[in-house]
mmCIF file of C-alpha atoms and ligand atoms in Angstrom:
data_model
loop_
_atom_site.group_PDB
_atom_site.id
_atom_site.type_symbol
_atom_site.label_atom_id
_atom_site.label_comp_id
_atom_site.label_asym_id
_atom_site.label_seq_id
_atom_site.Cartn_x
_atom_site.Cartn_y
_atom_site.Cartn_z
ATOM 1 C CA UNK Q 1 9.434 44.429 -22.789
ATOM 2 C CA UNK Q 2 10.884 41.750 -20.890
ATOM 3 C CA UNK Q 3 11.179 38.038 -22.064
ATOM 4 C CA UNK Q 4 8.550 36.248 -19.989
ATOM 5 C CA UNK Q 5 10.022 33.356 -17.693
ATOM 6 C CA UNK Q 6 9.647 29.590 -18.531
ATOM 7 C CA UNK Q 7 6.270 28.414 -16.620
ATOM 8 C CA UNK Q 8 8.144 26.588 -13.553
ATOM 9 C CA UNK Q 9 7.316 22.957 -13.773
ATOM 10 C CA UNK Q 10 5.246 23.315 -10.634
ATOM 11 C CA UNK Q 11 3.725 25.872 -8.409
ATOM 12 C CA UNK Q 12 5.413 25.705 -4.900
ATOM 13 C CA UNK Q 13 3.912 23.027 -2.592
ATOM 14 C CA UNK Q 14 3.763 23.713 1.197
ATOM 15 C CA UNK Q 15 4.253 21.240 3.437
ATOM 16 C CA UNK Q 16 2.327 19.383 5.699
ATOM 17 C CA UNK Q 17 4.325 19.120 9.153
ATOM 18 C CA UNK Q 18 4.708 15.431 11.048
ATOM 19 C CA UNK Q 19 1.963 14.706 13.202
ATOM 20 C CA UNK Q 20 3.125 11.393 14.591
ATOM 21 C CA UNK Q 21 5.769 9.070 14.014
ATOM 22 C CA UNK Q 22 5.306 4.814 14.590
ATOM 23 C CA UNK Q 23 7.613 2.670 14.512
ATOM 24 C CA UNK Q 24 5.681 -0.447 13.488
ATOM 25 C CA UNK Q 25 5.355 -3.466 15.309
ATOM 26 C CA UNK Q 26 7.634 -6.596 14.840
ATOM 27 C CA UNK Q 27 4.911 -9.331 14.051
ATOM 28 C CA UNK Q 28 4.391 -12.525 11.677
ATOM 29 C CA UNK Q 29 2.332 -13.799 9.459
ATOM 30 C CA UNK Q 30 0.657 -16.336 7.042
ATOM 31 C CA UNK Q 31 3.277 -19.533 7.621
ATOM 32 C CA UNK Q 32 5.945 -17.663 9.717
ATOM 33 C CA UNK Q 33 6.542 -14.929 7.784
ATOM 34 C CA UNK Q 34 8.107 -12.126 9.876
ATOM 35 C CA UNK Q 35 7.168 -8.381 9.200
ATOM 36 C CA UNK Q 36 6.496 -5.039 10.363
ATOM 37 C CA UNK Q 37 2.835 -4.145 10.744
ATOM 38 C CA UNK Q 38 3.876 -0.242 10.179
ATOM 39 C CA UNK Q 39 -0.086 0.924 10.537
ATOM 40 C CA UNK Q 40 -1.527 -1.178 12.621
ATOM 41 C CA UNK Q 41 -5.741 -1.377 13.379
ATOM 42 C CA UNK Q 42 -5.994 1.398 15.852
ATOM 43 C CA UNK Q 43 -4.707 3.647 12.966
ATOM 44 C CA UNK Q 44 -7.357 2.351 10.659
ATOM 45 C CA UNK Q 45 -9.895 5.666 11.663
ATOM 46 C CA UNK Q 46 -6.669 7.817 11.360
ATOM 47 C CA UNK Q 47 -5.635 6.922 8.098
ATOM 48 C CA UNK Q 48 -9.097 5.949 6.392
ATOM 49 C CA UNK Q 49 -9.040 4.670 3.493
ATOM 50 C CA UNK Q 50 -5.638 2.506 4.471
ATOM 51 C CA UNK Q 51 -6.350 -0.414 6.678
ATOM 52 C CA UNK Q 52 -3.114 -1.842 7.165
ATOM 53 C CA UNK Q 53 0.572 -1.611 5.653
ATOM 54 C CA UNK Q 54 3.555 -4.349 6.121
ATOM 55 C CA UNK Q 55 7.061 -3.799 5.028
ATOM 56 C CA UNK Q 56 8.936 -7.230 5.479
ATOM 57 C CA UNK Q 57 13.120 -7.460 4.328
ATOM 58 C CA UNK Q 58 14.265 -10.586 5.115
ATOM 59 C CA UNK Q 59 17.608 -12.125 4.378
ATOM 60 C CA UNK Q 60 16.881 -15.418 6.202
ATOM 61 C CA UNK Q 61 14.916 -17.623 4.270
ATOM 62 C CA UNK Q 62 13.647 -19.147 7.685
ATOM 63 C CA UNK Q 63 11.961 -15.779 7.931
ATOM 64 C CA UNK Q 64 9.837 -15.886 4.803
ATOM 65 C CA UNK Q 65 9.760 -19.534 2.982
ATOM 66 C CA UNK Q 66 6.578 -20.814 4.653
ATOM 67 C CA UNK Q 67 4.613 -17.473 2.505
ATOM 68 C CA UNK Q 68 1.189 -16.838 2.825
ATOM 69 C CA UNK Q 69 -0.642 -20.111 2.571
ATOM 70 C CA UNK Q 70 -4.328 -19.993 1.286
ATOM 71 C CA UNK Q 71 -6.679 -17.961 3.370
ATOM 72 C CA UNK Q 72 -9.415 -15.481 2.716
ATOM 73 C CA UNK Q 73 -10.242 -12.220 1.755
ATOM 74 C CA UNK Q 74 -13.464 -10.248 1.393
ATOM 75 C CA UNK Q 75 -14.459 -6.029 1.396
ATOM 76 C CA UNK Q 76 -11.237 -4.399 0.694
ATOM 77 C CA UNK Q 77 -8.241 -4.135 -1.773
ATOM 78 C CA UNK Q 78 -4.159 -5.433 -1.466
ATOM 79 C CA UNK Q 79 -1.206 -3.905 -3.264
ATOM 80 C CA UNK Q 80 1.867 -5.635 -3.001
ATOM 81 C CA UNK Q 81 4.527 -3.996 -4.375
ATOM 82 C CA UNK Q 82 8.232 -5.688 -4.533
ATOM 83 C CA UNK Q 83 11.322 -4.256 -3.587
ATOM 84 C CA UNK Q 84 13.749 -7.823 -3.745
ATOM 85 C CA UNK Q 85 12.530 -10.993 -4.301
ATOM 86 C CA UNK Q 86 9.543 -12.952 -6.269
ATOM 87 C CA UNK Q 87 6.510 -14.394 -4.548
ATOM 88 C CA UNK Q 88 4.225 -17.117 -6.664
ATOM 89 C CA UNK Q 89 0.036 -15.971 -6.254
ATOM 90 C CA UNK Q 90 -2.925 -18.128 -6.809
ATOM 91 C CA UNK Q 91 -6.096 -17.760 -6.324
ATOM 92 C CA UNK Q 92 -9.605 -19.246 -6.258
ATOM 93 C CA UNK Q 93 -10.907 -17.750 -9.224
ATOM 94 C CA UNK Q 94 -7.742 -19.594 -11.533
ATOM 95 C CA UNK Q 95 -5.551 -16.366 -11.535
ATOM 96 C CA UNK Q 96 -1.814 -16.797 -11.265
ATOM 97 C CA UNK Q 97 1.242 -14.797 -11.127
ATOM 98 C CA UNK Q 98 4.316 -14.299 -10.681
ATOM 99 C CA UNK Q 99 5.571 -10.959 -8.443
ATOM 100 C CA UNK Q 100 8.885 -9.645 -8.991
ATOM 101 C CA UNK Q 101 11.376 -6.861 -8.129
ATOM 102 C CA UNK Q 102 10.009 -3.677 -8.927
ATOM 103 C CA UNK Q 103 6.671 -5.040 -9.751
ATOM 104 C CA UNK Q 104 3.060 -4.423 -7.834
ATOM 105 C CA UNK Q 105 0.106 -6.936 -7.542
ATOM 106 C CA UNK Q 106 -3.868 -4.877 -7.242
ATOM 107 C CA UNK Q 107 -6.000 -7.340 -6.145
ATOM 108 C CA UNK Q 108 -9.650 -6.541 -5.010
ATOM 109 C CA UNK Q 109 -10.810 -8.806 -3.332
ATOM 110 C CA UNK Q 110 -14.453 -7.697 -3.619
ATOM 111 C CA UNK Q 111 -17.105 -10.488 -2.470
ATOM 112 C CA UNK Q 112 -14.144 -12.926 -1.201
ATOM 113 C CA UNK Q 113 -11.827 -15.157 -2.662
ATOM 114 C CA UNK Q 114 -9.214 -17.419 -1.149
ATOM 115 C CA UNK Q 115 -5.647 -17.201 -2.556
ATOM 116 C CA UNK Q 116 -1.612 -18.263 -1.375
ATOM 117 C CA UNK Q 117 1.002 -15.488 -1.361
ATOM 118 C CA UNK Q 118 4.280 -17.854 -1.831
ATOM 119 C CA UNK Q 119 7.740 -17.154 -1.992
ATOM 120 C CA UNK Q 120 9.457 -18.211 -5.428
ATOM 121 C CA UNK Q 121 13.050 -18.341 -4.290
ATOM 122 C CA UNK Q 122 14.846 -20.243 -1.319
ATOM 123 C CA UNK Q 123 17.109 -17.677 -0.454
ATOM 124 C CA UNK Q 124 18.256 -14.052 -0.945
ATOM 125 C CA UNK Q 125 16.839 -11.281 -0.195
ATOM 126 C CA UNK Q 126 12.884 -10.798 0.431
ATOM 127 C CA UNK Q 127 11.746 -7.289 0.353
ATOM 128 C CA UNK Q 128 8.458 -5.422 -0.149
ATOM 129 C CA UNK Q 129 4.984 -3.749 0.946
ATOM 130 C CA UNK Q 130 1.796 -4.934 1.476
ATOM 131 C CA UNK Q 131 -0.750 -2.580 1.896
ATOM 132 C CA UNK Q 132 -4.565 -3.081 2.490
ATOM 133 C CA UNK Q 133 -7.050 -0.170 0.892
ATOM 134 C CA UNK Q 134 -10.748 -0.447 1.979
ATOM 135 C CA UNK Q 135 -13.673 -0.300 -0.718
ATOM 136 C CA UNK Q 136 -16.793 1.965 -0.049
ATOM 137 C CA UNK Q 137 -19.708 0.007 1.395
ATOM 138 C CA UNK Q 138 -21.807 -0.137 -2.057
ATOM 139 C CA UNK Q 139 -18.605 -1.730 -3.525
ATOM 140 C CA UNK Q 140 -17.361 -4.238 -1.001
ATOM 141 C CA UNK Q 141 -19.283 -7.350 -2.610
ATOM 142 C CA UNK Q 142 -18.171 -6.254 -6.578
ATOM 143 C CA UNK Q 143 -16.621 -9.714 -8.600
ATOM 144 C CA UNK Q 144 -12.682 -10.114 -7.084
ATOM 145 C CA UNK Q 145 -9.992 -8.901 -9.674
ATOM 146 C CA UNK Q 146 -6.126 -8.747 -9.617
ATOM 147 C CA UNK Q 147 -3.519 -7.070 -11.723
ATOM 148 C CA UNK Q 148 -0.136 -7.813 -11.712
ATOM 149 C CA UNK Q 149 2.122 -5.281 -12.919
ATOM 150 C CA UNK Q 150 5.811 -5.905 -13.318
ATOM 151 C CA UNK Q 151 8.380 -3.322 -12.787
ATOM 152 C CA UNK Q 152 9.231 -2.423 -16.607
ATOM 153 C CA UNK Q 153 5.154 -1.369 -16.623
ATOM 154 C CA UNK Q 154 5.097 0.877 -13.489
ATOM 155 C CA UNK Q 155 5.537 4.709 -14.860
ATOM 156 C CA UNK Q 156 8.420 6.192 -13.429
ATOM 157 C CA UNK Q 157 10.103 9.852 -13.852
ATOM 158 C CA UNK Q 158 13.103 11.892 -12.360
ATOM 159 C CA UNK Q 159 13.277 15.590 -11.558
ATOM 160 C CA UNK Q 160 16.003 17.702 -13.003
ATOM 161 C CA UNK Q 161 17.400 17.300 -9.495
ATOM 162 C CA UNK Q 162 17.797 13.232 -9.523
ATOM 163 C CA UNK Q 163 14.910 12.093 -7.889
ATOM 164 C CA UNK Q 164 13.431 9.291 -8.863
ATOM 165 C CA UNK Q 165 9.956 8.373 -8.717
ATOM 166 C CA UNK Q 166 8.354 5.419 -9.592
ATOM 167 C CA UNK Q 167 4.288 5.817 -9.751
ATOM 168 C CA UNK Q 168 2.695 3.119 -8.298
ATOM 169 C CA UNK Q 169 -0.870 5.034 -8.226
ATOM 170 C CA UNK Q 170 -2.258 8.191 -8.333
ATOM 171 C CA UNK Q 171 -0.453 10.704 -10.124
ATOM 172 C CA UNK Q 172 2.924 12.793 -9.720
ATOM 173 C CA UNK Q 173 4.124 15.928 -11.432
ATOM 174 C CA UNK Q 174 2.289 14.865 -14.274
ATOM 175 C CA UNK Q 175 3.320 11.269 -14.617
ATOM 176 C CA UNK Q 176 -0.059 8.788 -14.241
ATOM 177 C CA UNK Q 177 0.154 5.881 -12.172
ATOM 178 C CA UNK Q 178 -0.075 2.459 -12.834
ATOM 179 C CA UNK Q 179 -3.400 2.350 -11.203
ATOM 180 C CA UNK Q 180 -6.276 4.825 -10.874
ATOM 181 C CA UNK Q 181 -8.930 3.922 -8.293
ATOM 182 C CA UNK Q 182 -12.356 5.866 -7.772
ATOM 183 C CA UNK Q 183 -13.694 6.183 -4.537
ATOM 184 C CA UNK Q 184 -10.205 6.319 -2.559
ATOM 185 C CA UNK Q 185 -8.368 7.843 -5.023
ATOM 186 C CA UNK Q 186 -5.043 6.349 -3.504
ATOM 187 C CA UNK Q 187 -1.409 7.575 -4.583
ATOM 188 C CA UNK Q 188 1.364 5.407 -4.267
ATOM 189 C CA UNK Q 189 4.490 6.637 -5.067
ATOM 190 C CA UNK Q 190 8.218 5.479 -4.481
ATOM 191 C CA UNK Q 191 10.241 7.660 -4.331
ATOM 192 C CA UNK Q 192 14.667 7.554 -4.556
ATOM 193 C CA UNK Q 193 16.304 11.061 -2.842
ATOM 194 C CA UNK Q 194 19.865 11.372 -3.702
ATOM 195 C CA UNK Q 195 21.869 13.229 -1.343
ATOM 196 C CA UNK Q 196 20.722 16.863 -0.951
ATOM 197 C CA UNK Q 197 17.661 16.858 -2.973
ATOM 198 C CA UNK Q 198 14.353 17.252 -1.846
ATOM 199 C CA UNK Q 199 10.910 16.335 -3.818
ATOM 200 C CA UNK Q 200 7.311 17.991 -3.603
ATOM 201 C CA UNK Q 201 4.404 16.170 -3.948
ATOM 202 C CA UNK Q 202 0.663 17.716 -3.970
ATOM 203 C CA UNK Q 203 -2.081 16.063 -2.082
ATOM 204 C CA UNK Q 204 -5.768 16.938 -1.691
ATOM 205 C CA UNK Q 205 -6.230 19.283 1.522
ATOM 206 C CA UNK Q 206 -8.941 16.275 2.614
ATOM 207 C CA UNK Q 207 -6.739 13.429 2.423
ATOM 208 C CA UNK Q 208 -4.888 11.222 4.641
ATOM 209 C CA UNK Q 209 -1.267 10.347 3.919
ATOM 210 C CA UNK Q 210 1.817 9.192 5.291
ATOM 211 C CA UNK Q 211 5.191 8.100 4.702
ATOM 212 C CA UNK Q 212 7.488 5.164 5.443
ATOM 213 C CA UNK Q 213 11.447 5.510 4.905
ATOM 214 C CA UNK Q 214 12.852 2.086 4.192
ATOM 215 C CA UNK Q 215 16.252 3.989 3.309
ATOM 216 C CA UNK Q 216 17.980 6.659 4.768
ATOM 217 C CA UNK Q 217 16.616 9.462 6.973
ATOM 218 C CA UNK Q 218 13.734 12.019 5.988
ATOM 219 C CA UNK Q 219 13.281 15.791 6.857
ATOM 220 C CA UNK Q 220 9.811 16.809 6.371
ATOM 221 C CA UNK Q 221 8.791 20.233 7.892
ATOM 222 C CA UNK Q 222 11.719 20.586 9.713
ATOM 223 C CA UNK Q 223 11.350 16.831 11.510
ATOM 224 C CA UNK Q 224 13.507 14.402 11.217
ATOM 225 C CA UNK Q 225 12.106 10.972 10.070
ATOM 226 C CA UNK Q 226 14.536 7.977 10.993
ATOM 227 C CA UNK Q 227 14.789 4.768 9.016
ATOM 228 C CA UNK Q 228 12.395 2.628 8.905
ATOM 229 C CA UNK Q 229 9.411 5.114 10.788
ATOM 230 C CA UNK Q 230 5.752 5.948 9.422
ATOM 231 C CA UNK Q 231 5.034 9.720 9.230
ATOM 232 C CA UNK Q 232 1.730 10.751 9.210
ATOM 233 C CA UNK Q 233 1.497 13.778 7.774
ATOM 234 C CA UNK Q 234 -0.794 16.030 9.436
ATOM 235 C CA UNK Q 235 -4.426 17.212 7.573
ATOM 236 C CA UNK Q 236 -3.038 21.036 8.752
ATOM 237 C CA UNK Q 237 -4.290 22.604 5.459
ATOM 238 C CA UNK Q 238 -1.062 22.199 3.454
ATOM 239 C CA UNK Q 239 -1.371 21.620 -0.284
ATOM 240 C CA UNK Q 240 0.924 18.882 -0.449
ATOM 241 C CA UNK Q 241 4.601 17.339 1.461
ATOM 242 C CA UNK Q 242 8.084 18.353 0.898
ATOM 243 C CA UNK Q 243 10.410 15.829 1.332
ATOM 244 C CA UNK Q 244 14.055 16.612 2.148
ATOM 245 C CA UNK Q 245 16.962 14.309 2.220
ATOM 246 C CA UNK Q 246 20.679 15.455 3.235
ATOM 247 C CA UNK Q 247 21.746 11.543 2.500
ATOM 248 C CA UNK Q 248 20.364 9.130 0.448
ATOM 249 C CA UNK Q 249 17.096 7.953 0.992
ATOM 250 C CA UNK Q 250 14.274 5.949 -0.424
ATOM 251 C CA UNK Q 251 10.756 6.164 1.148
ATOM 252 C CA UNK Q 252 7.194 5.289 0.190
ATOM 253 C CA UNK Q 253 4.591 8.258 -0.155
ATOM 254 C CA UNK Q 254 0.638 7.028 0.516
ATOM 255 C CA UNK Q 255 -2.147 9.339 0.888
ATOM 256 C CA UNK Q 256 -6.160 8.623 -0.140
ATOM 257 C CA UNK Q 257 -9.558 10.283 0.117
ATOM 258 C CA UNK Q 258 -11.073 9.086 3.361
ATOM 259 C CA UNK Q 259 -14.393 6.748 3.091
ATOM 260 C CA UNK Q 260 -15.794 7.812 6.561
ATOM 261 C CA UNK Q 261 -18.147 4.562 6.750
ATOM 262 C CA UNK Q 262 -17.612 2.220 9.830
ATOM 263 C CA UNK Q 263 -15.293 0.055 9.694
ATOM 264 C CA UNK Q 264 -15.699 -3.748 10.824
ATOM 265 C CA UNK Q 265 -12.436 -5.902 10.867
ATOM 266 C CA UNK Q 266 -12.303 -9.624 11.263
ATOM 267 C CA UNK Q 267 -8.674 -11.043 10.371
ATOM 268 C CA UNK Q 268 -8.896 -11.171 6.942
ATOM 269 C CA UNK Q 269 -12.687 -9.739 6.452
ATOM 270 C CA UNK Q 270 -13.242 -5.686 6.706
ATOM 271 C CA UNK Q 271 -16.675 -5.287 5.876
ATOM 272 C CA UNK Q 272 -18.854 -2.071 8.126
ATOM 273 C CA UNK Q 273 -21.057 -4.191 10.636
ATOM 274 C CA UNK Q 274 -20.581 -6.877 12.549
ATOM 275 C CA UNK Q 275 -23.779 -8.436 10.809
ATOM 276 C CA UNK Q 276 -21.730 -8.448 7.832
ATOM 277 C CA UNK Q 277 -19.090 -9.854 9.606
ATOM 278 C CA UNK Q 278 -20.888 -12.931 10.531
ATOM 279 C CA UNK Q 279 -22.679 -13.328 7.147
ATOM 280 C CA UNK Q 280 -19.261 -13.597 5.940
ATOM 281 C CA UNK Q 281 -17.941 -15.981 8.305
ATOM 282 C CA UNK Q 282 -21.322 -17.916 7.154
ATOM 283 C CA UNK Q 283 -20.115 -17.457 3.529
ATOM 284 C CA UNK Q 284 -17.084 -18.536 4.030
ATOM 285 C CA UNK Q 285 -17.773 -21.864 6.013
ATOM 286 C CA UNK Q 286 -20.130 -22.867 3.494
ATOM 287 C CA UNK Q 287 -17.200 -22.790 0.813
ATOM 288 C CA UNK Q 288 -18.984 -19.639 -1.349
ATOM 289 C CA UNK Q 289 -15.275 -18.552 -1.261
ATOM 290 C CA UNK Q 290 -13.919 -21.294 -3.161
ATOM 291 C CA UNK Q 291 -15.595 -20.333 -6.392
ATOM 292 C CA UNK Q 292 -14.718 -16.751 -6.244
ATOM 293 C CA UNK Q 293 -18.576 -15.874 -7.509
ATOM 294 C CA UNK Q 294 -20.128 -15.039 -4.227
ATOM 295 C CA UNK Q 295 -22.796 -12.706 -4.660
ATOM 296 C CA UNK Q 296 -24.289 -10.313 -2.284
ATOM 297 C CA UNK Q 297 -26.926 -12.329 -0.009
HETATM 298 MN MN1 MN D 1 -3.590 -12.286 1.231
#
C-alpha cells in the first residue's frame, strides 16, 4: 500500500484574468498633498464595496507637509496603511495616534466625525495607501471608531517559496488579518514577490477585487501588469488570483463582497440618497460633527 502524500498546503487556485488596467490619476489633496487617485468615482459601481484608493510616495516634503487638515467624514470606512513615513491623527471624538511604517489606521467613520491626517516628519520619504470602504445602509450612522495598528501587530507569513505577506484584512492561506469586517468582508493583503515566485490567493466567486503594483511588474493570467497600474480582476468565475513575478515585486491585493445599495457621494460624505446627502450637509453646518455623537435624525 502506498504511503499517502502530505495534504498540499492548498488546493490549486485558478486565476481570474485582467479585465482592465488604470493608471490612476495624478491629483492632490487635503493641504497640497499630491497623490494618485488609483480608483477613482466612476469605478465606485465597479468595485462596490471600495469607494476610492490613493497611493501617495513622496520624497519632497513640499509634496506632503501641509497633510490632511481637519475636515469631515460620515457613511463609510478609511484604512490607511503606511509604507514610509509617520502621519499624526486626531479626531473629534479625543482619539489620537500616531501612524507609522508598516502600520494601518481602521477608522469608521459611522455618523461623522471631523479629524486631521498630519505628517509627523519634515522630510524623507512619505509612502502609503488610503483606501475608502463603504458601510451598508443600516450601518452608515453606527458611533465613529478607529484602530490603529502598528506594523509589529499586523499578521504576516511567507510561503516556502519567499513570499511575503503581510495581512492587513481578511484572511490568507490560513493567516487572519488584522481586521475582520462583516458586511464587506474586505481582504487586504500586501504582498512581497521575490524574483520568480508566484503567490495564490482565493477569493469569493461574488467579489470584487483588484490589484495595485507599487513595485516591480505583475503577470496575472498571462497579462502583464506595469508598475504602479490597478488590475481589476475580472468576476469570470475563477476561485481566486495567481500572481506571478519574474522580478521583484511588491503589490497590494483588495477584493470585498459587493453592497449593491446606491451610492450617494458628496466630497467627504457617501451616504445612498441625495436626501441624506443634504441632511448631512445640515448636520454638519450645525456643528453635530464636532462632538462625534451624532445620531441618526
Ligand atoms: Mn480623512
Amino acid at each position: 500500500m502506498n504511503h499517502a502524500l502530505p495534504a498540499s498546503p492548498q488546493a490549486p487556485v485558478a486565476s481570474r484574468g485582467v479585465e482592465r488596467l488604470v493608471a490612476g490619476r495624478a491629483t492632490s489633496d487635503g493641504a497640497g498633498v499630491k497623490l494618485t487617485r488609483v480608483l477613482t468615482q466612476d469605478l465606485q459601481r465597479r468595485l462596490d464595496p471600495f469607494l476610492m484608493l490613493d497611493a501617495f510616495r513622496n520624497e519632497n516634503p513640499d509634496d506632503y507637509i501641509g497633510g490632511f487638515p481637519d475636515h469631515p467624514h460620515r457613511g463609510f470606512e478609511t484604512v490607511t496603511y503606511m509604507l514610509a513615513g509617520r502621519m499624526r491623527h486626531h479626531d473629534s471624538a479625543g482619539n489620537a495616534g500616531l501612524l507609522g511604517p508598516g502600520g494601518a489606521q481602521w477608522m469608521t467613520a459611522g455618523s461623522g466625525l471631523i479629524h486631521s491626517e498630519l505628517p509627523e516628519q519634515e522630510e524623507g520619504l512619505m509612502e502609503g495607501f488610503q483606501l475608502w470602504l463603504n458601510l451598508p445602509a443600516r450601518n452608515k450612522m453606527i458611533a465613529p471608531f478607529y484602530r490603529d495598528i502598528p506594523g509589529e501587530a499586523i499578521p504576516e507569513f511567507a510561503t516556502l517559496a519567499g513570499v511575503r505577506v503581510r495581512v492587513i484584512a481578511g484572511e490568507s492561506q490560513g493567516t487572519a488579518g488584522a481586521v475582520q469586517r462583516p458586511d464587506t468582508e474586505p481582504l487586504f493583503l500586501d504582498v512581497h514577490l521575490p524574483a520568480g515566485t508566484r503567490f495564490a490567493q482565493r477569493i469569493p466567486v461574488g467579489h470584487n477585487a483588484f490589484l495595485y503594483t507599487y513595485r516591480g511588474e505583475v503577470t496575472i493570467a498571462g497579462k502583464a501588469v506595469a508598475d504602479r497600474f490597478m488590475a481589476i480582476l475580472a468576476n469570470d468565475g475563477a476561485d481566486g488570483v495567481v500572481i506571478e513575478a519574474a522580478q521583484d515585486a511588491r503589490v497590494i491585493l483588495i477584493a470585498g463582497a459587493p453592497l449593491n445599495e446606491p451610492i450617494a457621494q458628496y466630497g467627504p460624505f457617501v451616504m445612498n440618497t441625495a436626501e441624506q446627502i443634504q441632511q448631512t450637509l445640515r448636520d454638519y453646518q450645525a456643528g453635530l460633527f464636532e462632538s462625534a455623537v451624532v445620531r441618526p435624525a
